[in-house]
Coordinates of C-alpha atoms in Angstrom, one line a residue:
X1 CA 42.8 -2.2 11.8
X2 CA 43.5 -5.3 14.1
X3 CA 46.6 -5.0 16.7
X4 CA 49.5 -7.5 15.4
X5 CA 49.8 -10.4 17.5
X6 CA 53.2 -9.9 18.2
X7 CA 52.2 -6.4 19.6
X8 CA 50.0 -7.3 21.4
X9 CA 52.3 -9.7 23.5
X10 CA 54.8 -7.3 23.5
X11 CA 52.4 -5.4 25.4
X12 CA 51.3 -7.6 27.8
X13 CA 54.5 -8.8 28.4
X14 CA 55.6 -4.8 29.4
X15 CA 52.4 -4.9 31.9
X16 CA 53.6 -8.0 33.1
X17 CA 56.6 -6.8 34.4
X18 CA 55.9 -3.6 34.8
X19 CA 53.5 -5.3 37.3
X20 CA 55.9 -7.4 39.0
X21 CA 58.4 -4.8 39.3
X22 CA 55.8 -2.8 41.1
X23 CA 56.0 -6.0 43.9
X24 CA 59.6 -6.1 44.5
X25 CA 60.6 -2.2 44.1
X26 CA 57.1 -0.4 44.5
X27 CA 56.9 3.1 43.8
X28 CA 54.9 6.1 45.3
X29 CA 54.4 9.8 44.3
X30 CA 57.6 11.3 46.7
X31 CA 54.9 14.3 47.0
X32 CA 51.8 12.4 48.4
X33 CA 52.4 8.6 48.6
X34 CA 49.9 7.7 45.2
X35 CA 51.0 4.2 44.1
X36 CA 52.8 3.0 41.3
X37 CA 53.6 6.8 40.3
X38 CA 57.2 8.7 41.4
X39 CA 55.6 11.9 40.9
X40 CA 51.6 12.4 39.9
X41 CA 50.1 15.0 38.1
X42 CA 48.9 17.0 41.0
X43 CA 52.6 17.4 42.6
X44 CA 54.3 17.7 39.0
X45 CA 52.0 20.8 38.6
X46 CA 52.6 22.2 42.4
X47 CA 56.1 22.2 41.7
X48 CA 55.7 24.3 38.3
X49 CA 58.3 27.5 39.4
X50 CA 57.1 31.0 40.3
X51 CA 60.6 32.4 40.9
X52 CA 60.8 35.0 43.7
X53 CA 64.3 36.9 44.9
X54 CA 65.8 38.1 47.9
X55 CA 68.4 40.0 49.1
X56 CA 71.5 38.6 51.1
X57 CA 74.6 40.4 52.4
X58 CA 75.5 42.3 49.0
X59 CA 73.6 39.4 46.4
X60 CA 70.3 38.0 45.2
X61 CA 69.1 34.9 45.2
X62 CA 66.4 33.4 43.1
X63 CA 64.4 30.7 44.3
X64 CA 61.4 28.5 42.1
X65 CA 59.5 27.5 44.9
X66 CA 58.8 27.9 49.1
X67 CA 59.9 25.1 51.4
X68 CA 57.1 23.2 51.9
X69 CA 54.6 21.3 51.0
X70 CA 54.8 19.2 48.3
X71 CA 58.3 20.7 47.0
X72 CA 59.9 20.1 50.5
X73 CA 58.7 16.4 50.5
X74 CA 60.3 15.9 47.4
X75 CA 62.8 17.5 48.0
X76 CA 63.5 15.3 51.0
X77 CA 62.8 12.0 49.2
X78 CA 65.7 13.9 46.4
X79 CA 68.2 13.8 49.0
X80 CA 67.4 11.8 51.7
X81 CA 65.5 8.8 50.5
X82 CA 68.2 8.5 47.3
X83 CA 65.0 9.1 44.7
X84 CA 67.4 10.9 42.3
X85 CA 64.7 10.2 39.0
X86 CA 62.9 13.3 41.1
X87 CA 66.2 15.6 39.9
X88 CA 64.8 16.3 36.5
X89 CA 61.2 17.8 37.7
X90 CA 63.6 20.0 40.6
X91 CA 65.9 20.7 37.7
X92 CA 63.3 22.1 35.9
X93 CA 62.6 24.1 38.9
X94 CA 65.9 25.6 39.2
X95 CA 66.9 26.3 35.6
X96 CA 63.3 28.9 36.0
X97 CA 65.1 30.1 39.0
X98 CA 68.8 30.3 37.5
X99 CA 67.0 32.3 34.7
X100 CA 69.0 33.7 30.9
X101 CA 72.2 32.6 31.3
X102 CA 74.9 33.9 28.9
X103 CA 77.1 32.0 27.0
X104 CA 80.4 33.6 29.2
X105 CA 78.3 32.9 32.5
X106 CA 79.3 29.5 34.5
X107 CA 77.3 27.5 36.9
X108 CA 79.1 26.6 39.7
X109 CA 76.7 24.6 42.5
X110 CA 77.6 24.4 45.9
X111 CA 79.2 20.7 47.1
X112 CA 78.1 18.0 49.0
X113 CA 80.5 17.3 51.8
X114 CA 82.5 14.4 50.8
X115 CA 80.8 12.2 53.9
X116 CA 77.4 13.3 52.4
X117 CA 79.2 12.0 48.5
X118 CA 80.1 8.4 50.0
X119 CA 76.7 8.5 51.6
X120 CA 74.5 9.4 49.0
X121 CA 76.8 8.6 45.7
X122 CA 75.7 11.7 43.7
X123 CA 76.4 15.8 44.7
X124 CA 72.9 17.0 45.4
X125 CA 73.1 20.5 44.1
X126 CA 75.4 19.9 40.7
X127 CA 73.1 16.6 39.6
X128 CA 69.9 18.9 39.7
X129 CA 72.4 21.3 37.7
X130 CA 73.0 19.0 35.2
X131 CA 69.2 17.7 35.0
X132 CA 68.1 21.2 34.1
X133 CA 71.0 21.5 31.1
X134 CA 72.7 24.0 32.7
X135 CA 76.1 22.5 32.3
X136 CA 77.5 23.1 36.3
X137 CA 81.4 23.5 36.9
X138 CA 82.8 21.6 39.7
X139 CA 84.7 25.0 41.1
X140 CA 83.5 25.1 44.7
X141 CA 84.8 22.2 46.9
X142 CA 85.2 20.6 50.4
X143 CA 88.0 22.5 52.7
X144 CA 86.7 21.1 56.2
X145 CA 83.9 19.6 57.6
X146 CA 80.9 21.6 59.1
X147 CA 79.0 20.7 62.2
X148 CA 75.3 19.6 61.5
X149 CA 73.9 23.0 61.1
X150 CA 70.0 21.9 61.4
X151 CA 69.4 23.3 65.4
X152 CA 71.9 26.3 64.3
X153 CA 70.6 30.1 64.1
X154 CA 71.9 32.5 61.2
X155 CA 74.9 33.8 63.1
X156 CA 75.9 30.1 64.2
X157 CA 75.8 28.7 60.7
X158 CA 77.8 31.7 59.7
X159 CA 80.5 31.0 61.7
X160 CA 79.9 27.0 61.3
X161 CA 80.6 26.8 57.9
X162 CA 83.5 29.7 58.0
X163 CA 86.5 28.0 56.3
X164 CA 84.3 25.0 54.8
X165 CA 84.9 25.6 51.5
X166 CA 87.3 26.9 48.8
X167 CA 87.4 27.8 45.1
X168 CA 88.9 26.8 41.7
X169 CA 90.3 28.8 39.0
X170 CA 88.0 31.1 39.2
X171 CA 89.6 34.6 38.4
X172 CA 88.2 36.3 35.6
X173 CA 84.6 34.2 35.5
X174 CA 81.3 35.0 35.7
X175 CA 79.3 32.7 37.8
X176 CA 75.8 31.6 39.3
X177 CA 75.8 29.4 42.5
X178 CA 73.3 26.9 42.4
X179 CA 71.7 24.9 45.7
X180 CA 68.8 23.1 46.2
X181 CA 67.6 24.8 49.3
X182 CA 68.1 28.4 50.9
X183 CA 67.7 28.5 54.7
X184 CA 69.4 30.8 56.6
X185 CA 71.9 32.0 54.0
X186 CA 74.9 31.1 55.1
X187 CA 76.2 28.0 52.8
X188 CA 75.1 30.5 49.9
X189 CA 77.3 33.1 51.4
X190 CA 80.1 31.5 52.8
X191 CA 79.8 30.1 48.9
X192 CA 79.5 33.1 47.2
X193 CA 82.2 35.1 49.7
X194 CA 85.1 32.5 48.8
X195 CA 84.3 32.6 44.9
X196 CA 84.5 36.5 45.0
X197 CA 87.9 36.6 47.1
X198 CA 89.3 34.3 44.5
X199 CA 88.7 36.8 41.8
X200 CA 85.2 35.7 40.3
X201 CA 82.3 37.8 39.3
X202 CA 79.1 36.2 41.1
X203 CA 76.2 37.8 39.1
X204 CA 73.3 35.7 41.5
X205 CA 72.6 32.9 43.6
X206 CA 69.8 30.6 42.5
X207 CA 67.8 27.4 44.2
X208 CA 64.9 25.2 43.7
X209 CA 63.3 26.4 47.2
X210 CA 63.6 29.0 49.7
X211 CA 62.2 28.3 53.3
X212 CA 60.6 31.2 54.7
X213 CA 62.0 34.6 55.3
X214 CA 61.9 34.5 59.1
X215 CA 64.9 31.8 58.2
X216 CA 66.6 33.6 54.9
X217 CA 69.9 31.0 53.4
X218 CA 71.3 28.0 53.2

């Protein structure tokens, strides 16, 4: 049966665009530069979660994927490059790592620092939360500003981000923290440390990536 003309314009003038779009805002896979594609098939399926856990200072994390590769690119283009279209395939990845959540359980992701907010206009951890469906609570938030923690050991981001955060009404709730990457540990701890001391139950801790375990937590 012939196409409609009508259609058929339609779909030309889609191409068209699509086209020129291309030329002013062009797009590449964030895992291995591909043209004209935010995420080809090849990196969509090396991101498909194999969650692993660990153990760290009294709690277990979950993690969908190791830091590096194509996950740590996009990852990188997630939060660095402003690419947040990529929070849906990540949330993916961390719903798999966040695992059967009951209906009395809360998500509660770890925040961006308010500079990182202005910088970036979204909060890293909760969007990827809210991408994967999991319906995140804003009950962690800001209490002072950490030094850049990147050239930091374990015991140097411990006591960096000491005092960097503090807790909601939390008494009384289960919860799983959420991040997108675990490092050294000690965001995730420092996280999970002021949620219990306010009176919550943390069940887990759970991220899209884990770097390797010479390095264990964010």
């Amino acid at each position: 049966m012939p196409v409609p003309l009508e259609s058929r314009v339609s779909t030309a003038v889609r191409a068209s665009l699509a086209e020129a779009l291309s030329l002013v805002f062009p797009t590449w896979c964030a895992g291995c530069d591909e043209l004209d594609v935010s995420l080809c098939g090849a990196c969509a399926a090396a991101l498909q979660p194999h969650p692993a856990a660990r153990r760290l200072d009294g709690f277990e994390v979950r993690s969908a994927l190791p830091f590096d590769g194509v996950a740590a690119r996009v990852i990188r283009a997630y939060k660095q490059e402003g690419r947040t279209g990529l929070a849906r395939p990540l949330g993916a990845a961390l719903a798999a790592a966040v695992g059967t959540v009951d209906a009395d359980t809360v998500i509660v992701p770890v925040p961006s620092s308010r500079a990182a907010i202005r910088r970036r206009g979204y909060r890293v951890a909760e969007l990827l939360a809210r991408r994967a469906d999991l319906a995140p609570r804003r009950l962690l938030h800001p209490a002072a500003v950490a030094a850049d923690q990147r050239e930091l050991g374990r015991e140097a981001r411990a006591a960096n981000v000491h005092g960097t955060l503090r807790a909601g009404p939390v008494a009384g709730l289960r919860v799983i923290v959420v991040d997108d990457v675990v490092t050294t540990g000690a965001t995730l701890s420092e996280a999970v440390r002021v949620l219990r001391t306010a009176g919550a139950d943390v069940l887990r801790a759970a991220t899209v990536a884990a770097t390797a375990r010479r390095s264990p937590a964010a």
